[in-house]
mmCIF file of C-alpha atoms in Angstrom:
data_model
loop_
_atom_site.group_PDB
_atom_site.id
_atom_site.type_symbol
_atom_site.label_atom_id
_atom_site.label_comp_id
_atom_site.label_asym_id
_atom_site.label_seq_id
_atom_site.Cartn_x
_atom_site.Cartn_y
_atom_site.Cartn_z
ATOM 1 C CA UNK A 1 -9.292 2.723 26.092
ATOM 2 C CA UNK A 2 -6.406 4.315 25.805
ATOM 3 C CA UNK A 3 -3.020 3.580 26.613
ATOM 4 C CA UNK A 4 -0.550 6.012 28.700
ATOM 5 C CA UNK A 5 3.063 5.858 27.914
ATOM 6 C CA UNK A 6 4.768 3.446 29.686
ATOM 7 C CA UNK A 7 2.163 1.412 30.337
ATOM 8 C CA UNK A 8 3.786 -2.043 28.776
ATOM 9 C CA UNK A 9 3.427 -3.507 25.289
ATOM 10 C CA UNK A 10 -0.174 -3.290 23.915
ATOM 11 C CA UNK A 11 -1.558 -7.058 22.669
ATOM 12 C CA UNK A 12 -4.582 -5.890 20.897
ATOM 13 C CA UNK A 13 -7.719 -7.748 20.855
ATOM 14 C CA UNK A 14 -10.954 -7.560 18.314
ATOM 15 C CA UNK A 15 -13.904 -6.701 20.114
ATOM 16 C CA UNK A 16 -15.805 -8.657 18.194
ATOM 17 C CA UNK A 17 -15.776 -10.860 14.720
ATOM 18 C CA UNK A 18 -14.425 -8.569 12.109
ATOM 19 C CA UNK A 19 -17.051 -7.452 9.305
ATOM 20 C CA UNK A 20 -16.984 -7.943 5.567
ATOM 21 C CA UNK A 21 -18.738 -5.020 4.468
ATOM 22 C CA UNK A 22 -18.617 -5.996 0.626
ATOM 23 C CA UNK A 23 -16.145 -4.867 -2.023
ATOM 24 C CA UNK A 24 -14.084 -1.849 -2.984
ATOM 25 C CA UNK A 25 -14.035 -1.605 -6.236
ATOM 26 C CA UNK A 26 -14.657 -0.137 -9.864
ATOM 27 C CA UNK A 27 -16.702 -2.405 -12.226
ATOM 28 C CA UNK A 28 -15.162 -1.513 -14.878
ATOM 29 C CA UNK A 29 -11.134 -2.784 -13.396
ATOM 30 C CA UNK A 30 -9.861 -5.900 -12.671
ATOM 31 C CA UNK A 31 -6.854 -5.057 -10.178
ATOM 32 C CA UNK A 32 -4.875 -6.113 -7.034
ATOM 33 C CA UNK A 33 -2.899 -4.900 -4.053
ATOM 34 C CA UNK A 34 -4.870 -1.804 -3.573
ATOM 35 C CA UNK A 35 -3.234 0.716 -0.589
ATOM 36 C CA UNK A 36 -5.336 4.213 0.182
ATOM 37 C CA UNK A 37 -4.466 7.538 1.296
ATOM 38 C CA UNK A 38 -6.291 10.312 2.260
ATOM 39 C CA UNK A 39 -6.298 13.264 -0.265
ATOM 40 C CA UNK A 40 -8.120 16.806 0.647
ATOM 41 C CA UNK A 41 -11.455 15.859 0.753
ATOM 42 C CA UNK A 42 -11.358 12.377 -0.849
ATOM 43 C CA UNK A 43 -9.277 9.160 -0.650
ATOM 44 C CA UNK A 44 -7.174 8.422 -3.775
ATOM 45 C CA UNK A 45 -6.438 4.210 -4.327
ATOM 46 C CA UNK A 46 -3.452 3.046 -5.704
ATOM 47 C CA UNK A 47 -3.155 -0.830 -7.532
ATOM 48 C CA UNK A 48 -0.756 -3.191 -9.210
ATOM 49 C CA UNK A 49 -1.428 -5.128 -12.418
ATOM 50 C CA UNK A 50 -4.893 -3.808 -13.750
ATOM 51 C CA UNK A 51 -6.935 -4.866 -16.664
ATOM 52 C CA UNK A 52 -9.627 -3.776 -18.324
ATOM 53 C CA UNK A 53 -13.301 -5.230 -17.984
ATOM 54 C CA UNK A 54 -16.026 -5.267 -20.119
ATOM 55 C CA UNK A 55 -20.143 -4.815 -18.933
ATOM 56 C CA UNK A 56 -21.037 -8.677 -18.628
ATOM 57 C CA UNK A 57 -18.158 -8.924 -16.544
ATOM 58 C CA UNK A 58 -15.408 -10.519 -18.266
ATOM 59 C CA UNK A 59 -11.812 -9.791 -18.334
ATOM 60 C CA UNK A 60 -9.708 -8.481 -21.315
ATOM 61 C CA UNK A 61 -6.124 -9.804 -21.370
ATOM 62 C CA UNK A 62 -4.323 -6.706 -23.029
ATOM 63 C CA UNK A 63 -3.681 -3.934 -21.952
ATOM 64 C CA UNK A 64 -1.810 -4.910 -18.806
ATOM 65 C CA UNK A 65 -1.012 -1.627 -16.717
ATOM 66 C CA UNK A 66 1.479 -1.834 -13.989
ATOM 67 C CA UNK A 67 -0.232 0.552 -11.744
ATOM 68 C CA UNK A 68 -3.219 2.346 -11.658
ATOM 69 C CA UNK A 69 -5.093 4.697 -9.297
ATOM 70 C CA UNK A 70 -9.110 5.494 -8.509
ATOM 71 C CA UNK A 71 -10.941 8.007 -5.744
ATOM 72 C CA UNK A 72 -13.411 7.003 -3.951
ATOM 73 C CA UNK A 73 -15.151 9.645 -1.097
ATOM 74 C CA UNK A 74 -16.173 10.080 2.047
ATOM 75 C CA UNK A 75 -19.702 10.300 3.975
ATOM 76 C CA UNK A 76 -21.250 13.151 6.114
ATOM 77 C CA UNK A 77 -19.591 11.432 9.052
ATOM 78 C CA UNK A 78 -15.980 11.667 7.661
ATOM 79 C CA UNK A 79 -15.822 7.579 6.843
ATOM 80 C CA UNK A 80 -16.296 5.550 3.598
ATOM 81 C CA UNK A 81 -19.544 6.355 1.343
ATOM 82 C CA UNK A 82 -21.149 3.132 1.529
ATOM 83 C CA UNK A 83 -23.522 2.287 -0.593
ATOM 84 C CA UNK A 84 -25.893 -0.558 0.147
ATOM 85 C CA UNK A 85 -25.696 -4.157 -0.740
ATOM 86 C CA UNK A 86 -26.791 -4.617 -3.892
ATOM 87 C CA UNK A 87 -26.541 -8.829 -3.159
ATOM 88 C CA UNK A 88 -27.399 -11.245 -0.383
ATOM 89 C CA UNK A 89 -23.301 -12.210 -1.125
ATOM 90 C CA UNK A 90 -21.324 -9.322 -0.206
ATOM 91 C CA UNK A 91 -18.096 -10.869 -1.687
ATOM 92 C CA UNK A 92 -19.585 -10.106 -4.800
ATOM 93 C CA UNK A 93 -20.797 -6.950 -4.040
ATOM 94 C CA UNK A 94 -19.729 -3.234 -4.121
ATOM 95 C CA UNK A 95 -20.244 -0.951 -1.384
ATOM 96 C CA UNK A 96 -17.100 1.080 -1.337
ATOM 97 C CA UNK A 97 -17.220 2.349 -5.482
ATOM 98 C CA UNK A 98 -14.138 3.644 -6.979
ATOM 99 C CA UNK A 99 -13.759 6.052 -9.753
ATOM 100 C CA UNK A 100 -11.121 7.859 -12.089
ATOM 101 C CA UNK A 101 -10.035 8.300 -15.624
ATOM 102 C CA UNK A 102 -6.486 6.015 -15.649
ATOM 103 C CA UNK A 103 -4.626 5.912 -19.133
ATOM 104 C CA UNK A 104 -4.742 2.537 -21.033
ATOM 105 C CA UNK A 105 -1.530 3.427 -22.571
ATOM 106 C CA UNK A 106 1.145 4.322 -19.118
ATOM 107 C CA UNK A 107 0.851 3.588 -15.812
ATOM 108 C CA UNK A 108 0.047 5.915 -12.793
ATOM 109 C CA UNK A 109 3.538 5.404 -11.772
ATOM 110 C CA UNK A 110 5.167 5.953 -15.436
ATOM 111 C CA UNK A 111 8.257 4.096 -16.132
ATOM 112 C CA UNK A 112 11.010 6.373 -16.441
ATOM 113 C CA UNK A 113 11.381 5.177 -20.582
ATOM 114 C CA UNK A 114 12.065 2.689 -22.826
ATOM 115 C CA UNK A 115 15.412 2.407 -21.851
ATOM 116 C CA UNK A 116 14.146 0.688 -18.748
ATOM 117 C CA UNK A 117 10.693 -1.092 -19.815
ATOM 118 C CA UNK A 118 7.793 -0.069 -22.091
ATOM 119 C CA UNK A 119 4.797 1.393 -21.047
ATOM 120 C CA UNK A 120 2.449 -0.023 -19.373
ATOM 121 C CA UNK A 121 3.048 -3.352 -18.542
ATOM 122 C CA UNK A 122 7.426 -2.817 -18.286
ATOM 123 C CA UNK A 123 7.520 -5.344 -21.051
ATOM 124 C CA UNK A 124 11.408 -5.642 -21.826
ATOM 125 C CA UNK A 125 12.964 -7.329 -25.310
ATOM 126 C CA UNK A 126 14.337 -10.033 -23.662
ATOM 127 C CA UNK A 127 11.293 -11.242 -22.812
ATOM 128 C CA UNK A 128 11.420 -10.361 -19.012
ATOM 129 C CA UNK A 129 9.594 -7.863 -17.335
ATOM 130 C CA UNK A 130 10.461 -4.527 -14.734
ATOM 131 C CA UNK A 131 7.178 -4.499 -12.408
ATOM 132 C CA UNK A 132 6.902 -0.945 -11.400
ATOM 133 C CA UNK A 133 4.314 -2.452 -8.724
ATOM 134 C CA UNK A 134 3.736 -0.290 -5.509
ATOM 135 C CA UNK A 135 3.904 -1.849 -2.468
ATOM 136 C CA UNK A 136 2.492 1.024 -0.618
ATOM 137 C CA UNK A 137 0.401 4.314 -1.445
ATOM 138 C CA UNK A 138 2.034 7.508 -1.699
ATOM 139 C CA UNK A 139 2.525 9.332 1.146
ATOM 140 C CA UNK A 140 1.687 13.202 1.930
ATOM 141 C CA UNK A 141 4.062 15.184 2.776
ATOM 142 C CA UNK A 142 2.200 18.680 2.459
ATOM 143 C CA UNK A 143 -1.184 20.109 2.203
ATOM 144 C CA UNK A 144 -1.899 23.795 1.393
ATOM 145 C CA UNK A 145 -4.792 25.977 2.562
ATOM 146 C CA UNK A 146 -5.858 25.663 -1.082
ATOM 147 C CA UNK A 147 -5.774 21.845 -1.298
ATOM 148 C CA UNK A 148 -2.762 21.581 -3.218
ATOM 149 C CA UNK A 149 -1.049 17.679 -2.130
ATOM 150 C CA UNK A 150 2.270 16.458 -2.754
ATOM 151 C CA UNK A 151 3.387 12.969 -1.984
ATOM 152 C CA UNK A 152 5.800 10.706 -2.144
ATOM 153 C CA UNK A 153 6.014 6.870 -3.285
ATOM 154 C CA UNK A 154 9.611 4.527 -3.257
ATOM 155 C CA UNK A 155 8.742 1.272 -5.803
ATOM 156 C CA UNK A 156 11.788 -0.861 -6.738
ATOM 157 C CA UNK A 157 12.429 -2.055 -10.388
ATOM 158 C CA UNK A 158 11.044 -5.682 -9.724
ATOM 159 C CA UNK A 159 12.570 -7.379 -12.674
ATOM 160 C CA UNK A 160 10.819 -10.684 -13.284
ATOM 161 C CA UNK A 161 10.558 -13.487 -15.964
ATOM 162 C CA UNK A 162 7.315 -15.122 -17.455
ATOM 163 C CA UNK A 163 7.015 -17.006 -14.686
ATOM 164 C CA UNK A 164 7.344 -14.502 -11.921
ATOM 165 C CA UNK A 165 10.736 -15.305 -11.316
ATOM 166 C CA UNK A 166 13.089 -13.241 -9.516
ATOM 167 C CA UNK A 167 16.053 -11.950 -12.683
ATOM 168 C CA UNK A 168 17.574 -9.246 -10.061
ATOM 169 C CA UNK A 169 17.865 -9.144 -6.184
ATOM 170 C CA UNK A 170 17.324 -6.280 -4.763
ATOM 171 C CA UNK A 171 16.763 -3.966 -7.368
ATOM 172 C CA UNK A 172 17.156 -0.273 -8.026
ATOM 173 C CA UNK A 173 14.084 1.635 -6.457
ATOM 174 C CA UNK A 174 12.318 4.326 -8.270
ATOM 175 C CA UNK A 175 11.420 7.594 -6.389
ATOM 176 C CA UNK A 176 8.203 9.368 -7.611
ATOM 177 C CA UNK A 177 5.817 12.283 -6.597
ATOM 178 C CA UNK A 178 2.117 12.796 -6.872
ATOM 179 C CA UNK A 179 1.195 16.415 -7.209
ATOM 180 C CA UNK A 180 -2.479 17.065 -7.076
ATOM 181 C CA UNK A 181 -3.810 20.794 -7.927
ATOM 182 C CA UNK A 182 -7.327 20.529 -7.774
ATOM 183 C CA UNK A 183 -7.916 23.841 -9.646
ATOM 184 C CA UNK A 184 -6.511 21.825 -12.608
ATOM 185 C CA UNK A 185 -9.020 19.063 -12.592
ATOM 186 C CA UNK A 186 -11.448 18.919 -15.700
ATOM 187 C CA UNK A 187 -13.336 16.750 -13.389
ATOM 188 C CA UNK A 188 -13.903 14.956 -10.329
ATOM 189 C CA UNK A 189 -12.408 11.907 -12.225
ATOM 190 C CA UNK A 190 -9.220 13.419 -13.205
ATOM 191 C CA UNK A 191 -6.760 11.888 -11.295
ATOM 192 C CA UNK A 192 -3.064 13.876 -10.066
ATOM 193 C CA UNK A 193 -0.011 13.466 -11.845
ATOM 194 C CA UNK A 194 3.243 11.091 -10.997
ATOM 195 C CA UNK A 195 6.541 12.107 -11.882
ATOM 196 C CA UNK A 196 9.806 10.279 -11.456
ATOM 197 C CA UNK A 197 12.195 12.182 -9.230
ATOM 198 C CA UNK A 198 15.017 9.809 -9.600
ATOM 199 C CA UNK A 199 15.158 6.574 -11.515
ATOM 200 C CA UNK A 200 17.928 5.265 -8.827
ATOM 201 C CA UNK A 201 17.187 6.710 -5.770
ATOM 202 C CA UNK A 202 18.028 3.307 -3.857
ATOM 203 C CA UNK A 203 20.763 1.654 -6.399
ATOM 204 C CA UNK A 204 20.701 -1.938 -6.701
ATOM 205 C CA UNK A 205 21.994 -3.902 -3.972
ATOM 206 C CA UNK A 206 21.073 -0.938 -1.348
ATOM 207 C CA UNK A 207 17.783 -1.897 0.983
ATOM 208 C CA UNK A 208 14.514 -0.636 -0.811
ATOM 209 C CA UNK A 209 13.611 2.163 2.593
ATOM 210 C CA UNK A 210 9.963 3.365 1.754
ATOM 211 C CA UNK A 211 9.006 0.521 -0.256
ATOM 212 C CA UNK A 212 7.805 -2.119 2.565
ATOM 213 C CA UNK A 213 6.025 1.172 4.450
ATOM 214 C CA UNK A 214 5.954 4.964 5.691
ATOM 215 C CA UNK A 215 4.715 6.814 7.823
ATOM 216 C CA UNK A 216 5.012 10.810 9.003
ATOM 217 C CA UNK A 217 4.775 11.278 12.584
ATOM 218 C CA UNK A 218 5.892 14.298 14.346
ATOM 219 C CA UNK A 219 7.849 15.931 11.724
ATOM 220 C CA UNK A 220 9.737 12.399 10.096
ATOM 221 C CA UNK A 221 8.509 10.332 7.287
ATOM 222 C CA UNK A 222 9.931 6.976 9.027
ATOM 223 C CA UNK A 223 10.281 4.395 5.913
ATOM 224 C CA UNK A 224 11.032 0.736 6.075
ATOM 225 C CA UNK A 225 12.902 -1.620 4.137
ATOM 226 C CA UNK A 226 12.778 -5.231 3.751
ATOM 227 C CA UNK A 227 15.985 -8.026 2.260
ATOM 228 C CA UNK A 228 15.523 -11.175 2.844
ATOM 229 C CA UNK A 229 12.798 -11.294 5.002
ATOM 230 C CA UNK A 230 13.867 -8.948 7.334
ATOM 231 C CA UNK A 231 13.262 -5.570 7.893
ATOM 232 C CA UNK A 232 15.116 -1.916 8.421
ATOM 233 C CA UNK A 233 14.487 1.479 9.319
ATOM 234 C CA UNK A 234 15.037 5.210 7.997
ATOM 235 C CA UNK A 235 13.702 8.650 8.597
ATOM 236 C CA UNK A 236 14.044 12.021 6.853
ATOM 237 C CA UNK A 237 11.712 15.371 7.629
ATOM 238 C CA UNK A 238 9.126 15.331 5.036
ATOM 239 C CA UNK A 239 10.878 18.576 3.334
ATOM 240 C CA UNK A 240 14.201 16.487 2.421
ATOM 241 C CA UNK A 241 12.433 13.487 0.790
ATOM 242 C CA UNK A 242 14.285 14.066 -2.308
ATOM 243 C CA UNK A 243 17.745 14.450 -0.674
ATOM 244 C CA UNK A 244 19.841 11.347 -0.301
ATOM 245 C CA UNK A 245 22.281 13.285 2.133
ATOM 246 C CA UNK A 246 19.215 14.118 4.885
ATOM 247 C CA UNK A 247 18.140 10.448 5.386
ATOM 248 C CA UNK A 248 19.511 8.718 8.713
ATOM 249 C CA UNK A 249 19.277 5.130 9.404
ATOM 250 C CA UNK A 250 19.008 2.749 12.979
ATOM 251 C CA UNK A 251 22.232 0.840 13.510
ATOM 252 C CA UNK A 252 23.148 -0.536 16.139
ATOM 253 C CA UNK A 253 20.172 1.206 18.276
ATOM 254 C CA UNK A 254 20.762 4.453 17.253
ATOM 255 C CA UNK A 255 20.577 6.981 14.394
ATOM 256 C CA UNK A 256 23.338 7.474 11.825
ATOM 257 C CA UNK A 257 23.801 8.960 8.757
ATOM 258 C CA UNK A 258 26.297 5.748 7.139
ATOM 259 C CA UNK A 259 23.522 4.294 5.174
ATOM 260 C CA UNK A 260 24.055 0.416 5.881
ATOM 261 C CA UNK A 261 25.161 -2.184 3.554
ATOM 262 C CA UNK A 262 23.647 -5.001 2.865
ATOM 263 C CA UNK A 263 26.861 -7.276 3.108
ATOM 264 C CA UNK A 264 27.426 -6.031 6.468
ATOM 265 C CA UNK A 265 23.828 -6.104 7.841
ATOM 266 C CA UNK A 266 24.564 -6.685 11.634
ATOM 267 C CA UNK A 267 22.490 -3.865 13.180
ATOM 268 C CA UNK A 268 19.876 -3.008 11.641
ATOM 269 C CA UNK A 269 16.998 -5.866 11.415
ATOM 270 C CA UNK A 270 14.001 -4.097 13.570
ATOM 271 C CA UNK A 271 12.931 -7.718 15.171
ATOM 272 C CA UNK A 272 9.264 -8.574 15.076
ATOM 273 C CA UNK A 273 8.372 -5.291 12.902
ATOM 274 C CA UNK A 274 5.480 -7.062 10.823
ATOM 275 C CA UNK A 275 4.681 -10.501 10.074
ATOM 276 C CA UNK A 276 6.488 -10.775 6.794
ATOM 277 C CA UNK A 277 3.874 -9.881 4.137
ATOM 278 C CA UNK A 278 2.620 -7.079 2.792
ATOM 279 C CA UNK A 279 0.683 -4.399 5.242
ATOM 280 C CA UNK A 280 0.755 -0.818 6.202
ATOM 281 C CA UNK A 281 2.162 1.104 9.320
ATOM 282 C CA UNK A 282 0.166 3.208 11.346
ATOM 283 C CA UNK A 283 0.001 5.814 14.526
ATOM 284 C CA UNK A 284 -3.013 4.717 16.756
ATOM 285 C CA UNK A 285 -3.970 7.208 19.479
ATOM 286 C CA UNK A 286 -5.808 4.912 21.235
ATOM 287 C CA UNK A 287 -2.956 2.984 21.928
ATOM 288 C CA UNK A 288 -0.355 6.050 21.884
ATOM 289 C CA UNK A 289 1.503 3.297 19.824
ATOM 290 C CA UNK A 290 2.611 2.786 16.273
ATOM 291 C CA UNK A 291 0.637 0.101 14.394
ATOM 292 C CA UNK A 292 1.465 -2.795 11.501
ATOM 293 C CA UNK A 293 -1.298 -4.920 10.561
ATOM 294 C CA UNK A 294 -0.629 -7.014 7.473
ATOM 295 C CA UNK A 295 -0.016 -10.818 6.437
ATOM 296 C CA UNK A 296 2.750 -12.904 6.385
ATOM 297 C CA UNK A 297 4.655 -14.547 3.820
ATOM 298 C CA UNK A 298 2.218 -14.546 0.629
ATOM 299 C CA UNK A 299 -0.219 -15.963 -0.084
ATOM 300 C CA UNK A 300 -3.655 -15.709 2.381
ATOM 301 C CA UNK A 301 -5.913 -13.593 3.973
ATOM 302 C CA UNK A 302 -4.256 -14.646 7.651
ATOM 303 C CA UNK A 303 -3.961 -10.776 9.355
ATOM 304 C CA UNK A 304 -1.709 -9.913 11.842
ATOM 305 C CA UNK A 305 -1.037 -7.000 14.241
ATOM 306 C CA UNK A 306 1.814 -6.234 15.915
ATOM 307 C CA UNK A 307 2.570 -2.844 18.051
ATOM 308 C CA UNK A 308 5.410 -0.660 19.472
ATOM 309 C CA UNK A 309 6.103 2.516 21.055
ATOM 310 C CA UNK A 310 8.483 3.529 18.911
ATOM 311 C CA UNK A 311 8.812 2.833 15.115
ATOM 312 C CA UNK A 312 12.287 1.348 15.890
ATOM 313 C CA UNK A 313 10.856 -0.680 18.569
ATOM 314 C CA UNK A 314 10.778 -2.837 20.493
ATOM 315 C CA UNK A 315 7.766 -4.514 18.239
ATOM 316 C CA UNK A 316 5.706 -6.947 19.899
ATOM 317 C CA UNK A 317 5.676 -10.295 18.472
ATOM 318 C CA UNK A 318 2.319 -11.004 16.050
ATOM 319 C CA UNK A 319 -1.048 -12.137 16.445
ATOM 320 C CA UNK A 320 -3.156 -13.474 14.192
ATOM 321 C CA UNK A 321 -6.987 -11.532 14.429
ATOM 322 C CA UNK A 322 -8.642 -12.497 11.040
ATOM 323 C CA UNK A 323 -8.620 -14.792 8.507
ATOM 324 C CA UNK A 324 -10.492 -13.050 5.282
ATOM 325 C CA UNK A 325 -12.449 -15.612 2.730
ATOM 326 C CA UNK A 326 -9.972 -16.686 -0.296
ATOM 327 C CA UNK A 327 -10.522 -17.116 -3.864
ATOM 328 C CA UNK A 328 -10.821 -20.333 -5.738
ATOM 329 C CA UNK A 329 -8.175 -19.101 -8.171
ATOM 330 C CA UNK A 330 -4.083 -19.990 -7.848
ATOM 331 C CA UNK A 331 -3.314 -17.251 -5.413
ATOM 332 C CA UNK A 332 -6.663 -17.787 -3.538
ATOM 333 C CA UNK A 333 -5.612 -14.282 -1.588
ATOM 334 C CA UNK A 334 -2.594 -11.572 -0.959
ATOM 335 C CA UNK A 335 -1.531 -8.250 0.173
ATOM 336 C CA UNK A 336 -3.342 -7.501 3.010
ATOM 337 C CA UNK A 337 -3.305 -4.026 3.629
ATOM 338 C CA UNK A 338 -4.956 -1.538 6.701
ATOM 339 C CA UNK A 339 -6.676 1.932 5.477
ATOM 340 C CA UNK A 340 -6.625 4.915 8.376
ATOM 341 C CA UNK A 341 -7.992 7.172 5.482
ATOM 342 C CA UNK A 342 -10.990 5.267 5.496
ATOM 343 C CA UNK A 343 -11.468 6.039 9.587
ATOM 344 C CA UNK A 344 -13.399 9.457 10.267
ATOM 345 C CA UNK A 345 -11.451 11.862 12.578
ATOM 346 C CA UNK A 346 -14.078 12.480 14.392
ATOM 347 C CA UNK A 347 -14.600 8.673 15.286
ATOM 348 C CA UNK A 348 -14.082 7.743 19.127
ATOM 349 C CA UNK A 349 -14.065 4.064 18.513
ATOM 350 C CA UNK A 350 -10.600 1.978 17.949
ATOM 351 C CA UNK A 351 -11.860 0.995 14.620
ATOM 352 C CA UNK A 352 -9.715 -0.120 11.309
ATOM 353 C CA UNK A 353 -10.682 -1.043 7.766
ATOM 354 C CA UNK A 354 -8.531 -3.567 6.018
ATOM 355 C CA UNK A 355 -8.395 -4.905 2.566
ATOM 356 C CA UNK A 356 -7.035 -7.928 0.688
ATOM 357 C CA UNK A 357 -6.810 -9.187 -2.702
ATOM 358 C CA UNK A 358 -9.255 -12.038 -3.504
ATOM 359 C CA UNK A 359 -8.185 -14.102 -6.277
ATOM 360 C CA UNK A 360 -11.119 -16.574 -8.282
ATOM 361 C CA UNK A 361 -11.396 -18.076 -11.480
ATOM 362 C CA UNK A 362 -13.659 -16.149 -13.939
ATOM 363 C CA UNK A 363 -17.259 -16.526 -13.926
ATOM 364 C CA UNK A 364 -17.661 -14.653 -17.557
ATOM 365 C CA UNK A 365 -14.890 -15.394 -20.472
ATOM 366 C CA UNK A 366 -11.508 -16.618 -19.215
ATOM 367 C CA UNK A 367 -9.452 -14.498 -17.007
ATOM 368 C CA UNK A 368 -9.583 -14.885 -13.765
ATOM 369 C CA UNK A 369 -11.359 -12.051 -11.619
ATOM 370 C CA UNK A 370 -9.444 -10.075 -8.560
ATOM 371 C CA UNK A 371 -10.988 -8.122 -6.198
ATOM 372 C CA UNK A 372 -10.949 -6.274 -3.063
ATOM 373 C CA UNK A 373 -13.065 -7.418 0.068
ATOM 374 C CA UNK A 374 -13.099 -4.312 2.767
ATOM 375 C CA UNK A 375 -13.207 -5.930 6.177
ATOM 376 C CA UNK A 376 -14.699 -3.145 9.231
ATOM 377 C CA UNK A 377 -12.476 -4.081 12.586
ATOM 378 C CA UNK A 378 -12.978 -2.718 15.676
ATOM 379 C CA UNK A 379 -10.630 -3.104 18.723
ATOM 380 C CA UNK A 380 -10.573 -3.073 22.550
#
């Protein structure tokens, strides 16, 4: 059913038990935190830390690669190509297959050079390490007639220790662009090309906007930012993305150009705008409301929803609607992420797809194993 403007806050409810379907996933990859976006006539995948595995299963250690990316496609009806379960346990089980040639030797988000980290893991010589992890896909800003795709994605410099310690708060964020020319491709598993457009588009010490989420929704990419634990808001039309000067920010319950500092943050917290964790911001037209539906503060595969009718607010508070299988390894489960690629336009149902990471100890050699359950949702 669908909402009309003005009708009050919208508490959604499942309509019934969510679904795992079985995995998303290439065999041949052992990845996490995957986020999807819909390119052309395909979906292109985006991950963190990805290894390399080989046919009985098992997990090499090296090469670590900060960020890779994988296709997958569509069916005749416009939503995932689903293949059938191949076992009676879906959680080990692909339905949704993934597939791309990724480099071994730099990531699909490239560090900007050695000055910064080495390629591909952001190894430094002190022994730390910058994480060029995404946090979010990239996001389209244009599509021509002739299916050429550029997009945008903001990942900070996460500089870490061995341990996966924090060695710099709020770091400098990285602003790159996909390009994808499909007359270009060699082959269906060529994969586009990511380019850094600045190296410090955020500076350290300035919120991270467009790493937490984005979204575009009548003509403004809307991109939040999270510092400790709370969360802020900025928009720019999707033809300035690469101009500082264009973005405006919500202070004080309106729309300014001053970009906020962090030392003076009264303002600009968006209360209630997700649930903490990871998750991914979304326009439902069933609702006529904007969407989060994520996790809270890591680890688990607790989702939440929230909702509001504007992406500045006000945000309902969130519910809890699923709570996904974990893994037997440390992290058991993380980054919880919704995919409104995956939903056919055509579809009249308030359905979702979400994903998490699934963490368990290796069943062949010695690394443990991640991968990604896809959960089928459907709403009142």
């Amino acid at each position: 059913m669908r909402a009309s403007p003005g009708s009050g806050p919208i508490i959604p409810k499942v309509k019934r038990e969510p679904e795992i379907l079985g995995l998303v996933g290439d065999p041949s990859l052992n990845r996490d935190s995957g986020g999807s976006v819909r390119f052309g006539d395909r979906v292109l995948w985006t991950y963190r830390d990805t290894q390399l595995c080989n046919h009985n299963g098992s997990v090499n250690m090296l090469p670590i690669i900060t960020s890779t990316a994988s296709w997958s496609d569509y069916d005749v009806n416009g939503g995932p190509k689903l293949e059938p379960v191949a076992q009676s346990n879906r959680m080990k089980s692909v339905v949704l297959r993934q597939y791309g040639k990724n480099s071994h030797s730099e990531s699909f988000f490239p560090s900007p050079g050695r000055h910064l980290c080495a390629s591909p893991a952001g190894n430094r010589d002190d022994g730390t390490r910058i994480a060029l992890w995404p946090n979010q896909p990239p996001l389209v800003t244009s599509e021509t007639s002739d299916g050429n795709i550029t997009a945008y994605t903001w990942v900070p410099q996460c500089h870490i220790n061995s341990n996966l310690g924090v060695e710099t708060e709020n770091p400098a964020t990285i602003l790159y662009k996909t390009e994808h020319r499909p007359s270009r491709l060699h082959s269906r598993d060529s994969l586009p090309k990511t380019t850094v457009v600045h190296e410090h588009f955020w500076k350290q010490g300035e919120i991270a906007y467009g790493a937490y989420g984005t979204l575009l929704h009548n003509n403004y990419i809307y991109l939040w930012g999270q510092w400790d634990h709370k969360t802020s808001l900025a928009r720019v039309p999707p033809s300035h993305v690469e101009n500082r000067d264009a973005y405006e920010y919500w202070v004080h319950g309106q729309w300014t150009r001053s970009m906020p500092r962090l030392g003076s943050s009264e303002g600009i917290e968006i209360p209630h705008a997700n649930a903490g964790g990871q998750g991914t911001y979304y326009f439902s037209h069933h609702w006529n409301s904007f969407v989060w539906i994520g996790g809270d503060i890591f680890p688990g595969a607790e989702t939440y929803i929230c909702t509001a009718p504007e992406p500045q607010g006000p945000w309902t508070q969130a519910v809890q609607f699923y709570k996904g299988p974990i893994g037997n390894h440390a992290l058991g489960a993380y980054s919880i992420q919704a995919h409104p690629a995956l939903v056919s336009p055509n579809s009249t149902k308030n359905e979702m797809y979400i994903t998490y990471t699934k963490n368990d100890e290796a069943e062949h050699g010695d690394i443990a194993g991640y991968t990604t359950p896809l959960v089928y949702v459907e709403f009142e």
